[in-house]
Amino acid sequence: MTKMIFVNLPVTDLNASMAFYEALGFANNPQFTDETAACMVWSETINVMLLTHDKWRTFTSRPIPPSTSSEVMLAISCDSRDAVDGMNEAATAAGGTADINPKQDYGWMYNRNLADPDGHVWEAMWMDMEAATEAMGEGAEQPAA
């Protein structure tokens, strides 16, 4: 079996969250979607499971963090700088928040952070791997870890 990742996120409004992720370019997999959860596909190996709060609580008794906290920042790659900008524009239009952190532009890597309607943080990023390899070898400014 191919290794995959399923990121599970608690959401307050399943339909609004599905619309948000569809606006960013995710596709719904109806095989794993019902009134309590939705599987949103980014690639063949990356999926986001949107879970109602009641469904979330069947998996863990740990509290759901408030939307103002950042438990993780999930980075996803885009095909171009324009795609990064487009994702941030789509996030705003679909009920999310763009540029929750300052935009970073290293020339060879470009990223912008956004939050979904529940405050889950995503980093849309693009990287020119050839230029990154050259820059890293030359001691270029490197992104903070």
mmCIF file of N, CA, C and O in Angstrom, residues 4 12-13 21 25 28 36-37 39 45 56 64 69 72 74-75 83 87 100 103 111 116-117 128 133 136 141:
data_model
loop_
_atom_site.group_PDB
_atom_site.id
_atom_site.type_symbol
_atom_site.label_atom_id
_atom_site.label_comp_id
_atom_site.label_asym_id
_atom_site.label_seq_id
_atom_site.Cartn_x
_atom_site.Cartn_y
_atom_site.Cartn_z
ATOM 1 N N MET A 4 0.228 7.170 2.809
ATOM 2 C CA MET A 4 -0.635 8.327 2.648
ATOM 3 C C MET A 4 -0.717 9.077 3.962
ATOM 4 O O MET A 4 -0.363 8.547 5.009
ATOM 5 N N THR A 12 -16.600 23.412 12.698
ATOM 6 C CA THR A 12 -17.894 23.786 13.271
ATOM 7 C C THR A 12 -19.032 23.672 12.261
ATOM 8 O O THR A 12 -20.165 23.396 12.646
ATOM 9 N N ASP A 13 -18.752 23.891 10.986
ATOM 10 C CA ASP A 13 -19.776 23.837 9.940
ATOM 11 C C ASP A 13 -19.220 23.010 8.790
ATOM 12 O O ASP A 13 -18.419 23.501 7.989
ATOM 13 N N TYR A 21 -12.554 24.291 1.328
ATOM 14 C CA TYR A 21 -11.476 23.460 0.785
ATOM 15 C C TYR A 21 -11.638 23.219 -0.715
ATOM 16 O O TYR A 21 -10.644 23.175 -1.446
ATOM 17 N N GLY A 25 -8.992 24.176 -4.066
ATOM 18 C CA GLY A 25 -8.532 23.185 -5.037
ATOM 19 C C GLY A 25 -8.616 21.749 -4.572
ATOM 20 O O GLY A 25 -8.204 20.841 -5.290
ATOM 21 N N ASN A 28 -13.706 16.603 -3.162
ATOM 22 C CA ASN A 28 -14.365 15.745 -2.183
ATOM 23 C C ASN A 28 -14.363 14.305 -2.654
ATOM 24 O O ASN A 28 -14.613 14.026 -3.822
ATOM 25 N N THR A 36 -21.321 13.649 9.062
ATOM 26 C CA THR A 36 -20.429 13.931 10.190
ATOM 27 C C THR A 36 -18.977 14.150 9.786
ATOM 28 O O THR A 36 -18.174 14.591 10.597
ATOM 29 N N ALA A 37 -18.653 13.824 8.539
ATOM 30 C CA ALA A 37 -17.257 13.907 8.101
ATOM 31 C C ALA A 37 -17.186 14.037 6.582
ATOM 32 O O ALA A 37 -18.075 13.581 5.874
ATOM 33 N N CYS A 39 -14.111 13.747 3.394
ATOM 34 C CA CYS A 39 -12.735 13.533 2.958
ATOM 35 C C CYS A 39 -12.456 14.468 1.790
ATOM 36 O O CYS A 39 -13.106 14.400 0.743
ATOM 37 N N THR A 45 -1.968 11.083 -2.354
ATOM 38 C CA THR A 45 -1.470 10.638 -1.051
ATOM 39 C C THR A 45 -1.787 11.585 0.100
ATOM 40 O O THR A 45 -1.437 11.303 1.238
ATOM 41 N N TRP A 56 -15.433 14.302 15.966
ATOM 42 C CA TRP A 56 -14.072 14.458 16.502
ATOM 43 C C TRP A 56 -13.979 13.839 17.891
ATOM 44 O O TRP A 56 -13.026 13.139 18.211
ATOM 45 N N ILE A 64 -10.854 20.533 21.911
ATOM 46 C CA ILE A 64 -10.632 21.172 20.609
ATOM 47 C C ILE A 64 -10.067 22.554 20.887
ATOM 48 O O ILE A 64 -10.658 23.334 21.644
ATOM 49 N N SER A 69 -5.849 29.722 18.303
ATOM 50 C CA SER A 69 -4.586 29.055 18.599
ATOM 51 C C SER A 69 -4.037 28.405 17.330
ATOM 52 O O SER A 69 -4.732 28.266 16.338
ATOM 53 N N VAL A 72 -0.840 23.397 14.767
ATOM 54 C CA VAL A 72 0.111 23.012 13.720
ATOM 55 C C VAL A 72 -0.011 24.005 12.575
ATOM 56 O O VAL A 72 -1.002 24.731 12.463
ATOM 57 N N LEU A 74 0.216 23.483 8.531
ATOM 58 C CA LEU A 74 0.301 22.458 7.501
ATOM 59 C C LEU A 74 0.741 23.106 6.193
ATOM 60 O O LEU A 74 0.051 23.989 5.678
ATOM 61 N N ALA A 75 1.884 22.700 5.674
ATOM 62 C CA ALA A 75 2.413 23.289 4.445
ATOM 63 C C ALA A 75 2.077 22.397 3.259
ATOM 64 O O ALA A 75 2.268 21.177 3.321
ATOM 65 N N ALA A 83 0.119 30.507 -8.083
ATOM 66 C CA ALA A 83 -0.789 29.556 -7.428
ATOM 67 C C ALA A 83 -0.849 29.818 -5.924
ATOM 68 O O ALA A 83 -1.913 29.692 -5.315
ATOM 69 N N MET A 87 -4.242 30.842 -4.053
ATOM 70 C CA MET A 87 -4.793 30.108 -2.920
ATOM 71 C C MET A 87 -5.184 31.067 -1.803
ATOM 72 O O MET A 87 -6.233 30.915 -1.172
ATOM 73 N N ILE A 100 -2.109 35.423 7.503
ATOM 74 C CA ILE A 100 -2.160 35.517 8.955
ATOM 75 C C ILE A 100 -0.769 35.692 9.556
ATOM 76 O O ILE A 100 -0.634 36.086 10.708
ATOM 77 N N LYS A 103 4.152 37.395 4.673
ATOM 78 C CA LYS A 103 4.567 36.680 3.467
ATOM 79 C C LYS A 103 6.091 36.528 3.496
ATOM 80 O O LYS A 103 6.804 37.423 3.959
ATOM 81 N N ASN A 111 6.190 31.769 0.205
ATOM 82 C CA ASN A 111 5.046 31.200 0.909
ATOM 83 C C ASN A 111 4.194 32.274 1.556
ATOM 84 O O ASN A 111 4.660 33.360 1.866
ATOM 85 N N ASP A 116 -8.257 28.527 7.705
ATOM 86 C CA ASP A 116 -9.599 28.143 7.265
ATOM 87 C C ASP A 116 -10.618 28.768 8.220
ATOM 88 O O ASP A 116 -10.239 29.447 9.190
ATOM 89 N N PRO A 117 -11.914 28.607 7.975
ATOM 90 C CA PRO A 117 -12.909 29.246 8.845
ATOM 91 C C PRO A 117 -12.832 28.845 10.321
ATOM 92 O O PRO A 117 -13.290 29.591 11.185
ATOM 93 N N ASP A 128 11.550 26.613 -6.045
ATOM 94 C CA ASP A 128 12.339 26.254 -7.219
ATOM 95 C C ASP A 128 13.483 25.391 -6.683
ATOM 96 O O ASP A 128 14.451 25.907 -6.123
ATOM 97 N N THR A 133 18.743 24.480 -4.244
ATOM 98 C CA THR A 133 19.987 23.718 -4.080
ATOM 99 C C THR A 133 21.200 24.627 -4.253
ATOM 100 O O THR A 133 22.146 24.580 -3.467
ATOM 101 N N MET A 136 21.339 27.179 -1.206
ATOM 102 C CA MET A 136 21.756 26.554 0.048
ATOM 103 C C MET A 136 23.261 26.311 0.059
ATOM 104 O O MET A 136 23.891 26.432 1.093
ATOM 105 N N GLU A 141 20.259 33.308 2.449
ATOM 106 C CA GLU A 141 19.309 33.423 3.556
ATOM 107 C C GLU A 141 18.390 32.208 3.517
ATOM 108 O O GLU A 141 17.885 31.815 2.495
#
